[in-house]
Amino acid sequence: MSSSTDVLFEMIDRSSEGFLENIDEHKLGRANSLLSSYIYEKMDKYDVSPRDIVMKTNISQSHVYQIISGKRAAGRDKLISLALALGLSLDETQRLLTLGQCGPLYPKVRRDAAIICCINQHMDMYQTNECLKKIDENEL
């Protein structure tokens, strides 16, 4: 039986040692498999294929397949590129970054603020890179 996040926090807080002894009973997902499931869910929702992702990003085909299958971790910029290729909303992008164990976009950081604007304007990765280049920030 899976547990809600709040319940898990309470259980860990009350008895960290006991929680660790019985960790498998809580059916917790591994980070890569949670990320992979989320990516597949969004690919299905937005009708995007792995090939579409390759064409819409500067990520190699083998790397895309390794990321979406959970066999390879992706850096923050790769996940942002993936989010743009999938056409994710800002909330969905933040979730993707969190599941990928990368920091979410932070509006007080100049580059992140620009990326947030690009996501909100439904720009693709190439348009986002042009925007970043114009403000003298590193491209994805």
PDB file of C-alpha atoms in Angstrom:
ATOM      1  CA  MET A   1       0.000   0.000   0.000  1.00  0.00           C
ATOM      2  CA  SER A   2       1.503   3.343  -0.972  1.00  0.00           C
ATOM      3  CA  SER A   3       1.543   6.112   1.608  1.00  0.00           C
ATOM      4  CA  SER A   4       0.881   9.808   1.269  1.00  0.00           C
ATOM      5  CA  THR A   5       3.846  12.136   1.531  1.00  0.00           C
ATOM      6  CA  ASP A   6       2.658  13.654   4.822  1.00  0.00           C
ATOM      7  CA  VAL A   7       2.200  10.224   6.391  1.00  0.00           C
ATOM      8  CA  LEU A   8       5.663   9.177   5.213  1.00  0.00           C
ATOM      9  CA  PHE A   9       7.218  12.311   6.713  1.00  0.00           C
ATOM     10  CA  GLU A  10       5.496  11.577  10.040  1.00  0.00           C
ATOM     11  CA  MET A  11       6.669   7.961  10.023  1.00  0.00           C
ATOM     12  CA  ILE A  12      10.252   8.963   9.238  1.00  0.00           C
ATOM     13  CA  ASP A  13      10.173  11.676  11.889  1.00  0.00           C
ATOM     14  CA  ARG A  14       8.846   9.319  14.573  1.00  0.00           C
ATOM     15  CA  SER A  15      11.155   6.413  13.888  1.00  0.00           C
ATOM     16  CA  SER A  16      13.859   6.796  11.281  1.00  0.00           C
ATOM     17  CA  GLU A  17      15.533   3.525  12.255  1.00  0.00           C
ATOM     18  CA  GLY A  18      12.278   1.562  12.199  1.00  0.00           C
ATOM     19  CA  PHE A  19      11.308   3.148   8.914  1.00  0.00           C
ATOM     20  CA  LEU A  20      14.592   2.091   7.298  1.00  0.00           C
ATOM     21  CA  GLU A  21      14.173  -1.489   8.535  1.00  0.00           C
ATOM     22  CA  ASN A  22      10.790  -1.694   6.794  1.00  0.00           C
ATOM     23  CA  ILE A  23      11.387   0.655   3.858  1.00  0.00           C
ATOM     24  CA  ASP A  24      10.303  -1.888   1.229  1.00  0.00           C
ATOM     25  CA  GLU A  25       6.830  -2.131   2.794  1.00  0.00           C
ATOM     26  CA  HIS A  26       6.113   1.464   1.757  1.00  0.00           C
ATOM     27  CA  LYS A  27       6.408   0.785  -1.997  1.00  0.00           C
ATOM     28  CA  LEU A  28       8.575   3.817  -2.614  1.00  0.00           C
ATOM     29  CA  GLY A  29       9.681   4.392  -6.183  1.00  0.00           C
ATOM     30  CA  ARG A  30      13.235   4.835  -7.349  1.00  0.00           C
ATOM     31  CA  ALA A  31      13.985   8.284  -8.737  1.00  0.00           C
ATOM     32  CA  ASN A  32      14.790   7.123 -12.287  1.00  0.00           C
ATOM     33  CA  SER A  33      11.657   4.979 -12.544  1.00  0.00           C
ATOM     34  CA  LEU A  34       9.440   7.799 -11.236  1.00  0.00           C
ATOM     35  CA  LEU A  35      10.967  10.184 -13.778  1.00  0.00           C
ATOM     36  CA  SER A  36      10.605   7.630 -16.561  1.00  0.00           C
ATOM     37  CA  SER A  37       6.942   7.009 -15.704  1.00  0.00           C
ATOM     38  CA  TYR A  38       6.263  10.739 -15.646  1.00  0.00           C
ATOM     39  CA  ILE A  39       7.918  11.257 -19.041  1.00  0.00           C
ATOM     40  CA  TYR A  40       5.937   8.389 -20.596  1.00  0.00           C
ATOM     41  CA  GLU A  41       2.735   9.796 -19.091  1.00  0.00           C
ATOM     42  CA  LYS A  42       3.410  13.211 -20.657  1.00  0.00           C
ATOM     43  CA  MET A  43       4.478  11.701 -23.986  1.00  0.00           C
ATOM     44  CA  ASP A  44       1.140   9.899 -24.096  1.00  0.00           C
ATOM     45  CA  LYS A  45      -0.842  12.958 -22.960  1.00  0.00           C
ATOM     46  CA  TYR A  46       0.717  15.251 -25.575  1.00  0.00           C
ATOM     47  CA  ASP A  47       1.137  12.575 -28.275  1.00  0.00           C
ATOM     48  CA  VAL A  48       4.910  13.033 -28.545  1.00  0.00           C
ATOM     49  CA  SER A  49       7.206  10.196 -29.620  1.00  0.00           C
ATOM     50  CA  PRO A  50      10.863   9.713 -28.682  1.00  0.00           C
ATOM     51  CA  ARG A  51      11.694  10.580 -32.294  1.00  0.00           C
ATOM     52  CA  ASP A  52       9.797  13.882 -31.909  1.00  0.00           C
ATOM     53  CA  ILE A  53      11.880  14.649 -28.821  1.00  0.00           C
ATOM     54  CA  VAL A  54      15.120  13.964 -30.705  1.00  0.00           C
ATOM     55  CA  MET A  55      14.023  16.263 -33.527  1.00  0.00           C
ATOM     56  CA  LYS A  56      12.958  19.046 -31.132  1.00  0.00           C
ATOM     57  CA  THR A  57      16.102  18.994 -28.975  1.00  0.00           C
ATOM     58  CA  ASN A  58      19.856  18.811 -29.280  1.00  0.00           C
ATOM     59  CA  ILE A  59      19.867  15.481 -27.418  1.00  0.00           C
ATOM     60  CA  SER A  60      21.102  12.399 -29.284  1.00  0.00           C
ATOM     61  CA  GLN A  61      18.664   9.598 -30.021  1.00  0.00           C
ATOM     62  CA  SER A  62      20.435   7.105 -27.761  1.00  0.00           C
ATOM     63  CA  HIS A  63      20.568   9.612 -24.902  1.00  0.00           C
ATOM     64  CA  VAL A  64      16.833  10.387 -25.276  1.00  0.00           C
ATOM     65  CA  TYR A  65      15.971   6.683 -25.126  1.00  0.00           C
ATOM     66  CA  GLN A  66      18.223   6.168 -22.092  1.00  0.00           C
ATOM     67  CA  ILE A  67      16.634   9.108 -20.255  1.00  0.00           C
ATOM     68  CA  ILE A  68      13.032   8.142 -20.961  1.00  0.00           C
ATOM     69  CA  SER A  69      13.682   4.498 -20.071  1.00  0.00           C
ATOM     70  CA  GLY A  70      15.287   5.495 -16.769  1.00  0.00           C
ATOM     71  CA  LYS A  71      18.658   3.958 -17.658  1.00  0.00           C
ATOM     72  CA  ARG A  72      20.502   7.266 -17.597  1.00  0.00           C
ATOM     73  CA  ALA A  73      20.150  10.323 -15.415  1.00  0.00           C
ATOM     74  CA  ALA A  74      19.690  13.648 -17.149  1.00  0.00           C
ATOM     75  CA  GLY A  75      21.090  17.005 -16.194  1.00  0.00           C
ATOM     76  CA  ARG A  76      18.899  20.021 -15.579  1.00  0.00           C
ATOM     77  CA  ASP A  77      19.317  21.556 -19.049  1.00  0.00           C
ATOM     78  CA  LYS A  78      18.516  18.234 -20.744  1.00  0.00           C
ATOM     79  CA  LEU A  79      15.335  17.927 -18.686  1.00  0.00           C
ATOM     80  CA  ILE A  80      14.346  21.507 -19.542  1.00  0.00           C
ATOM     81  CA  SER A  81      14.957  20.724 -23.229  1.00  0.00           C
ATOM     82  CA  LEU A  82      12.834  17.611 -22.843  1.00  0.00           C
ATOM     83  CA  ALA A  83      10.064  19.637 -21.184  1.00  0.00           C
ATOM     84  CA  LEU A  84      10.103  22.132 -24.050  1.00  0.00           C
ATOM     85  CA  ALA A  85       9.952  19.297 -26.608  1.00  0.00           C
ATOM     86  CA  LEU A  86       6.974  17.801 -24.784  1.00  0.00           C
ATOM     87  CA  GLY A  87       5.252  21.187 -24.551  1.00  0.00           C
ATOM     88  CA  LEU A  88       4.957  20.966 -20.773  1.00  0.00           C
ATOM     89  CA  SER A  89       3.443  23.721 -18.671  1.00  0.00           C
ATOM     90  CA  LEU A  90       5.556  25.438 -16.022  1.00  0.00           C
ATOM     91  CA  ASP A  91       4.056  23.277 -13.263  1.00  0.00           C
ATOM     92  CA  GLU A  92       4.732  20.119 -15.272  1.00  0.00           C
ATOM     93  CA  THR A  93       8.291  21.278 -15.970  1.00  0.00           C
ATOM     94  CA  GLN A  94       8.903  21.926 -12.266  1.00  0.00           C
ATOM     95  CA  ARG A  95       7.610  18.429 -11.483  1.00  0.00           C
ATOM     96  CA  LEU A  96       9.875  16.934 -14.170  1.00  0.00           C
ATOM     97  CA  LEU A  97      12.891  18.726 -12.693  1.00  0.00           C
ATOM     98  CA  THR A  98      11.987  17.582  -9.179  1.00  0.00           C
ATOM     99  CA  LEU A  99      11.579  13.956 -10.266  1.00  0.00           C
ATOM    100  CA  GLY A 100      14.911  14.224 -12.080  1.00  0.00           C
ATOM    101  CA  GLN A 101      16.474  15.397  -8.814  1.00  0.00           C
ATOM    102  CA  CYS A 102      17.357  18.751 -10.333  1.00  0.00           C
ATOM    103  CA  GLY A 103      16.543  22.124  -8.884  1.00  0.00           C
ATOM    104  CA  PRO A 104      13.292  23.685 -10.052  1.00  0.00           C
ATOM    105  CA  LEU A 105      13.327  26.884 -12.071  1.00  0.00           C
ATOM    106  CA  TYR A 106      13.735  29.834  -9.720  1.00  0.00           C
ATOM    107  CA  PRO A 107      12.403  33.217 -10.875  1.00  0.00           C
ATOM    108  CA  LYS A 108      15.031  35.197  -8.945  1.00  0.00           C
ATOM    109  CA  VAL A 109      17.745  33.692 -11.152  1.00  0.00           C
ATOM    110  CA  ARG A 110      18.014  35.647 -14.404  1.00  0.00           C
ATOM    111  CA  ARG A 111      18.465  32.632 -16.689  1.00  0.00           C
ATOM    112  CA  ASP A 112      15.687  30.683 -14.966  1.00  0.00           C
ATOM    113  CA  ALA A 113      13.345  33.683 -15.215  1.00  0.00           C
ATOM    114  CA  ALA A 114      13.980  33.835 -18.965  1.00  0.00           C
ATOM    115  CA  ILE A 115      13.308  30.097 -19.313  1.00  0.00           C
ATOM    116  CA  ILE A 116      10.083  30.482 -17.323  1.00  0.00           C
ATOM    117  CA  CYS A 117       8.979  33.236 -19.726  1.00  0.00           C
ATOM    118  CA  CYS A 118       9.786  30.991 -22.694  1.00  0.00           C
ATOM    119  CA  ILE A 119       7.820  28.082 -21.228  1.00  0.00           C
ATOM    120  CA  ASN A 120       4.854  30.350 -20.535  1.00  0.00           C
ATOM    121  CA  GLN A 121       5.004  31.576 -24.146  1.00  0.00           C
ATOM    122  CA  HIS A 122       5.097  27.952 -25.423  1.00  0.00           C
ATOM    123  CA  MET A 123       8.475  28.404 -27.109  1.00  0.00           C
ATOM    124  CA  ASP A 124      10.444  25.401 -28.298  1.00  0.00           C
ATOM    125  CA  MET A 125      14.048  24.697 -27.338  1.00  0.00           C
ATOM    126  CA  TYR A 126      15.501  26.541 -30.315  1.00  0.00           C
ATOM    127  CA  GLN A 127      13.426  29.663 -29.632  1.00  0.00           C
ATOM    128  CA  THR A 128      14.363  29.434 -25.956  1.00  0.00           C
ATOM    129  CA  ASN A 129      18.052  29.229 -26.861  1.00  0.00           C
ATOM    130  CA  GLU A 130      17.678  32.326 -29.060  1.00  0.00           C
ATOM    131  CA  CYS A 131      16.066  34.147 -26.151  1.00  0.00           C
ATOM    132  CA  LEU A 132      18.882  33.079 -23.811  1.00  0.00           C
ATOM    133  CA  LYS A 133      21.511  34.110 -26.344  1.00  0.00           C
ATOM    134  CA  LYS A 134      19.918  37.576 -26.693  1.00  0.00           C
ATOM    135  CA  ILE A 135      20.267  38.204 -22.971  1.00  0.00           C
ATOM    136  CA  ASP A 136      23.802  36.769 -22.883  1.00  0.00           C
ATOM    137  CA  GLU A 137      22.937  33.643 -20.893  1.00  0.00           C
ATOM    138  CA  ASN A 138      24.090  30.076 -21.537  1.00  0.00           C
ATOM    139  CA  GLU A 139      21.947  28.125 -23.973  1.00  0.00           C
ATOM    140  CA  LEU A 140      20.384  24.821 -23.007  1.00  0.00           C
TER     141      LEU A 140
END
